Coordinates of C-alpha atoms in Angstrom, one line a residue:
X94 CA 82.6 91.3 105.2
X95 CA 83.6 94.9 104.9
X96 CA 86.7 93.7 103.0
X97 CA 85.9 91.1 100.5
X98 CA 82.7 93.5 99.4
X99 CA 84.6 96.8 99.1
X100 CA 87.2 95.1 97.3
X101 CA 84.8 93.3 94.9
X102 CA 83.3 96.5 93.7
X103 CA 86.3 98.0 92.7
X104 CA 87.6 95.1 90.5
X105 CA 86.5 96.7 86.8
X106 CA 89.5 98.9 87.5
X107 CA 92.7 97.8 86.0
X108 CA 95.3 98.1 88.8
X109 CA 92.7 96.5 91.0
X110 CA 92.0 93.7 88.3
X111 CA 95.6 93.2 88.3
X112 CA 96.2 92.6 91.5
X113 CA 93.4 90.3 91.7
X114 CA 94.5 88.1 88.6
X115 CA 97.7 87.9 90.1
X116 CA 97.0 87.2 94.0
X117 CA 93.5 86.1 94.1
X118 CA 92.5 88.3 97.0
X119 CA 88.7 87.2 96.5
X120 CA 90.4 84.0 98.8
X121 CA 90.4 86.1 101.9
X122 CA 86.8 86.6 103.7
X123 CA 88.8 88.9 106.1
X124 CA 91.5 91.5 106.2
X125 CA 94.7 89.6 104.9
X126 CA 96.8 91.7 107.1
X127 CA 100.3 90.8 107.9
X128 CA 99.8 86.8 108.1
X129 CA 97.8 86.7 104.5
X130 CA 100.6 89.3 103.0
X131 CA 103.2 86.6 103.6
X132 CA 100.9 83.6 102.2
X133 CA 100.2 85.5 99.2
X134 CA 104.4 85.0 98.6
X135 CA 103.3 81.8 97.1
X136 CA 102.3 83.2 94.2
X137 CA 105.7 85.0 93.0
X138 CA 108.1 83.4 91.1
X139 CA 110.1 81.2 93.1
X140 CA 113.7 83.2 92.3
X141 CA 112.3 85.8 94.5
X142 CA 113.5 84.9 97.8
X143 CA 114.7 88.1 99.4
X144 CA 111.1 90.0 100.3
X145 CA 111.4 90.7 104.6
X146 CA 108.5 89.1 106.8
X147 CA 105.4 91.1 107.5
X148 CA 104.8 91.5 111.2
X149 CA 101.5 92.9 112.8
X150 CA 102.9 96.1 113.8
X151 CA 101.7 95.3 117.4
X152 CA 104.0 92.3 117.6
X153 CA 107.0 94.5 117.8
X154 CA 108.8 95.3 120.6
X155 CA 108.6 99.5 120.9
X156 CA 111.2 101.4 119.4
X157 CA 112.6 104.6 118.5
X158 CA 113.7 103.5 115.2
X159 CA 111.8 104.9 111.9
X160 CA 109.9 103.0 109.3
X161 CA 112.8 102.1 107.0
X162 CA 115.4 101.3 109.7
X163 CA 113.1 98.8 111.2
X164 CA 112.7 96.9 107.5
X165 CA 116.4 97.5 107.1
X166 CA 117.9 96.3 110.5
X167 CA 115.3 93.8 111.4
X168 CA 114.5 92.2 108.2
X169 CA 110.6 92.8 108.5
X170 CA 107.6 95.1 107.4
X171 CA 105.4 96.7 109.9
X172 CA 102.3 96.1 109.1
X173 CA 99.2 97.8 110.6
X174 CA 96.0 95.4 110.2
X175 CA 92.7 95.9 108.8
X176 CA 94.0 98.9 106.7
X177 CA 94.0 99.6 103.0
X178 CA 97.7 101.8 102.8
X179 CA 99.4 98.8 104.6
X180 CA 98.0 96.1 103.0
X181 CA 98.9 97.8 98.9
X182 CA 102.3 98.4 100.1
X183 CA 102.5 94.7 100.9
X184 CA 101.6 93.7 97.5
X185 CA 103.7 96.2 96.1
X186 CA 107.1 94.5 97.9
X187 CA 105.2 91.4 96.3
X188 CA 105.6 92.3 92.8
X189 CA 109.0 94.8 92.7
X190 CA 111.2 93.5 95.6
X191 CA 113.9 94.6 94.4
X192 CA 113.3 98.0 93.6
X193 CA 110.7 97.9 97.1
X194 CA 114.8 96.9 98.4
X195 CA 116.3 99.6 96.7
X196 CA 114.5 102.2 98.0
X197 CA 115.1 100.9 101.3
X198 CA 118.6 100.8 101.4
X199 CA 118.8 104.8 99.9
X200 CA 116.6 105.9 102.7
X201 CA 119.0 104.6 105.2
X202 CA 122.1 105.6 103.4
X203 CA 120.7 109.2 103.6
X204 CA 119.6 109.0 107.1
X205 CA 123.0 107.3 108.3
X206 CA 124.4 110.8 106.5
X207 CA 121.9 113.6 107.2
X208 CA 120.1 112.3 109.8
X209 CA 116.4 111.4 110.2
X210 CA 115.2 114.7 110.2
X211 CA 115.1 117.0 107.9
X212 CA 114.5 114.8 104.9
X213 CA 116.8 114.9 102.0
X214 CA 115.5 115.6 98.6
X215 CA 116.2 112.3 97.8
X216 CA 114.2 110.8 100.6
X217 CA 111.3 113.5 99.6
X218 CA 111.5 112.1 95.8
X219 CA 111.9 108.2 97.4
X220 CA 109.0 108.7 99.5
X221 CA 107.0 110.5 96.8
X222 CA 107.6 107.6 94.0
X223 CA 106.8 104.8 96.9
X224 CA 103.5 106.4 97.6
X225 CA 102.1 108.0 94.7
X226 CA 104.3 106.8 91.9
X227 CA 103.2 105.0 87.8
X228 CA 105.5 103.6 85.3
X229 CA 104.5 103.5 82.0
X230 CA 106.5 101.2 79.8
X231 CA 106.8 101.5 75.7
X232 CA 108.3 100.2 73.4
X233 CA 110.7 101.7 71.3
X234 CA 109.5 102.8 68.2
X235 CA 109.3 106.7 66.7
X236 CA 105.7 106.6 67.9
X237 CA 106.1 105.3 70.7
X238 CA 109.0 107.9 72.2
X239 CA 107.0 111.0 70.5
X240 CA 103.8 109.3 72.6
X241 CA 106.0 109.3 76.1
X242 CA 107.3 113.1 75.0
X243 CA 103.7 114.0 74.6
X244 CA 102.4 113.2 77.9
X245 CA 105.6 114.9 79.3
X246 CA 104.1 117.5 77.8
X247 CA 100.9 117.0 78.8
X248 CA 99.1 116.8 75.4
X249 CA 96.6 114.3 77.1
X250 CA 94.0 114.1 74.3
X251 CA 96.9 112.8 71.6
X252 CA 98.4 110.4 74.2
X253 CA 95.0 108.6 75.4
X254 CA 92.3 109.6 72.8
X255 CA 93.9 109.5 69.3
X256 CA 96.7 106.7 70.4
X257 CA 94.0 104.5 73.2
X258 CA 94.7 101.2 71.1
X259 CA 98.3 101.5 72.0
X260 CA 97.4 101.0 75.4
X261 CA 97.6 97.7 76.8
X262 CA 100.0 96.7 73.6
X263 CA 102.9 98.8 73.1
X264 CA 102.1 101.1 76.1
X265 CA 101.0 99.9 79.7
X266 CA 100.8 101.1 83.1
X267 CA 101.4 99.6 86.2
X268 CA 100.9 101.2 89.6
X269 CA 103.8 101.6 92.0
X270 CA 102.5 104.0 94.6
X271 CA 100.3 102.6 97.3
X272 CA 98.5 105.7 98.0
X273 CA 97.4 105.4 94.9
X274 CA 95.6 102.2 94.8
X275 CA 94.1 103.1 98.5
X276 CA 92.8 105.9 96.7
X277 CA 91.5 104.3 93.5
X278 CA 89.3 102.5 95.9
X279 CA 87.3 106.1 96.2
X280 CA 88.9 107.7 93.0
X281 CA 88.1 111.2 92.5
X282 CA 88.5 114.0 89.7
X283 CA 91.8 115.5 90.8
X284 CA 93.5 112.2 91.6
X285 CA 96.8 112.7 90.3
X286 CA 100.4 110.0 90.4
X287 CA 103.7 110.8 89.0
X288 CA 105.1 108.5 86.4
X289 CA 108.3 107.9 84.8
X290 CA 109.2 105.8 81.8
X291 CA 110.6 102.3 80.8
X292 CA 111.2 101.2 77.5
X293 CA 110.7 97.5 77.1
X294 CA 111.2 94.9 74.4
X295 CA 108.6 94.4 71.4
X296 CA 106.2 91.7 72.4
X297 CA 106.0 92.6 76.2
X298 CA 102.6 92.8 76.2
X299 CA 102.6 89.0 75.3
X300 CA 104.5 88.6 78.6
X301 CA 102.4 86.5 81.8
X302 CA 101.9 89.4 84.2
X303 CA 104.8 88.2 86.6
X304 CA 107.0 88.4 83.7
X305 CA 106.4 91.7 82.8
X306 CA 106.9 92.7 86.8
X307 CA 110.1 90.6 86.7
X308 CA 111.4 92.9 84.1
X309 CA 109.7 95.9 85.1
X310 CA 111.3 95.5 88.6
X311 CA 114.7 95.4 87.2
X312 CA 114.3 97.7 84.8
X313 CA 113.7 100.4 87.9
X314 CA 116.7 99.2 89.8
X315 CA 118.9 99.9 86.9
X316 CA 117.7 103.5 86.3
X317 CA 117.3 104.5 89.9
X318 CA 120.5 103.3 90.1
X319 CA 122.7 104.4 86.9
X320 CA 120.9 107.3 86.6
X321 CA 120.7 108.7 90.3
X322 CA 117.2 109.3 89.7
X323 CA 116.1 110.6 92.9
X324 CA 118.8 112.7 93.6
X325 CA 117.5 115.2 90.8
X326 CA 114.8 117.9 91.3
X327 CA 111.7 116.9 90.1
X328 CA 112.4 113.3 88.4
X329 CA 108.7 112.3 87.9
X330 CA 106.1 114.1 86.0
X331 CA 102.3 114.4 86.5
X332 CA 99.6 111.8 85.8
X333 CA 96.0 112.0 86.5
X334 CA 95.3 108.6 87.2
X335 CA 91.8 108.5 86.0
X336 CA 93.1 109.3 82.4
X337 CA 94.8 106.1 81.6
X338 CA 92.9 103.6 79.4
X339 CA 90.8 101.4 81.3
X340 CA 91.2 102.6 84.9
X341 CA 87.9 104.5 85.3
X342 CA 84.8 103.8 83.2
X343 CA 84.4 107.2 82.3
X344 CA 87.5 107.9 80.3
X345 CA 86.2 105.9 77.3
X346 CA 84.0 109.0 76.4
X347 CA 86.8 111.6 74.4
X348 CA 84.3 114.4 76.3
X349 CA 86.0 113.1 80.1
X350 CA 89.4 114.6 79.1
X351 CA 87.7 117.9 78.4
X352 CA 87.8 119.2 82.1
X353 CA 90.9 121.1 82.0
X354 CA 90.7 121.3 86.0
X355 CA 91.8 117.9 85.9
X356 CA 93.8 117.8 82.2
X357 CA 95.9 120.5 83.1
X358 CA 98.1 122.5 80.0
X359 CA 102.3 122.4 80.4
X360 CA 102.6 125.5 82.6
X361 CA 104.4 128.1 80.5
X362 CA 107.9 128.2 81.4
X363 CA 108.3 131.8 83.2
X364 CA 111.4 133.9 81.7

């Protein structure tokens, strides 16, 4: 029962809650693994139609290939069972396929050019955003776009403190990095994501959650695409995960976002 109680604790955590209203994992006395990842398809919007097979990573015939050629070439996900990293990335592909797609196809692009090794930037700032990566979406208002400048900025106290009852209604999070839901299952003070920003339309918050991941998903496909995103140094900035709204118990008291260790200043910019 090592699954279904681990996961059970965990649920008053939004991310986790999330994934919960939105899969049911409570269903599963076991490890879902690869054959409970492809059940749980029946719960995304039938116009979804392109997300590869997961395959018990022991049910593949040994190869030489890396990760990403294998989803790219062979039209399936590894999948190693009774494991936490695999099984979030799963649910990721469930709810951004496309963008899950995306990333795919510029990991092979680069490796068909440069070769598996050494990574590109690119790849490093792929791999980076797939593992560890948040996007915030607001919506556009003054506010709202001094509110995403501020946490650039790191002015954490303004952006969580003074503006928390923005969050969940003009401003929302939703985790894209797998590593960082496997981690959120032990969180820690120094567990950190990278975010980037989506603007969305007024009233998103009103949104069922597979609408807002509809639109979030293609939303990210546009600006990794039209904007080249990965290609640049540094595209994401730093979140400590534990900060936003509702994701760790804590954070309700002003007092948490004290600990500068963890709500690090903007570096100075050296001259």
């Amino acid at each position: 029962m090592f699954w279904l109680e681990d996961w059970i604790k965990q649920l008053p955590m939004l991310p986790l809650q999330q994934l919960e209203d939105n899969f049911k994992l409570t269903q599963f006395s076991d490890w879902p693994n690869a054959a409970g990842l492809n059940l749980l398809k029946k719960y995304i919007p039938n116009t979804i139609t392109d997300i590869p097979e997961f395959v018990c990573q022991s049910e593949l015939v040994a190869t030489d290939k890396y990760y990403e050629q294998i989803i790219y070439e062979q039209g399936v996900i590894p999948t190693r069972p009774n494991g936490w990293h695999d099984f979030f990335n799963g649910l990721i592909w469930l709810q951004f396929p496309k963008t899950k797609r995306l990333l795919n196809k510029l990991h092979i692009v680069d490796i068909n050019r440069c070769g598996v090794s050494p990574r590109t930037l690119r790849r490093n700032n792929l791999t980076h955003f797939d593992e560890c990566g948040v996007v915030i979406t607001y919506q556009a208002s003054t506010l709202n776009e001094e509110l995403i400048a501020a946490l650039k900025s790191h002015q954490w106290y303004r952006v969580f403190v003074e503006n928390r009852q923005k969050w969940g209604k003009e401003l929302n999070s939703f985790m894209f990095g797998h590593a960082n839901l496997e981690m959120l299952l032990q969180p820690f003070i120094g567990l950190t994501g990278k975010w980037l920003a989506l603007e969305v339309e007024p009233g998103f918050e009103l949104q069922p959650y597979q609408q807002q991941l509809l639109e979030v998903d293609k939303k990210l496909v546009s600006i990794i695409e039209n904007h080249n995103l990965f290609s640049q140094k540094k595209p994401l900035s730093p979140l400590p995960l534990l900060g936003i709204p509702n994701v760790w118990d804590a954070n309700a008291e002003p007092r948490f976002y004290e600990n500068t260790d963890y709500f690090r200043p903007k570096p100075k910019t050296l001259k």
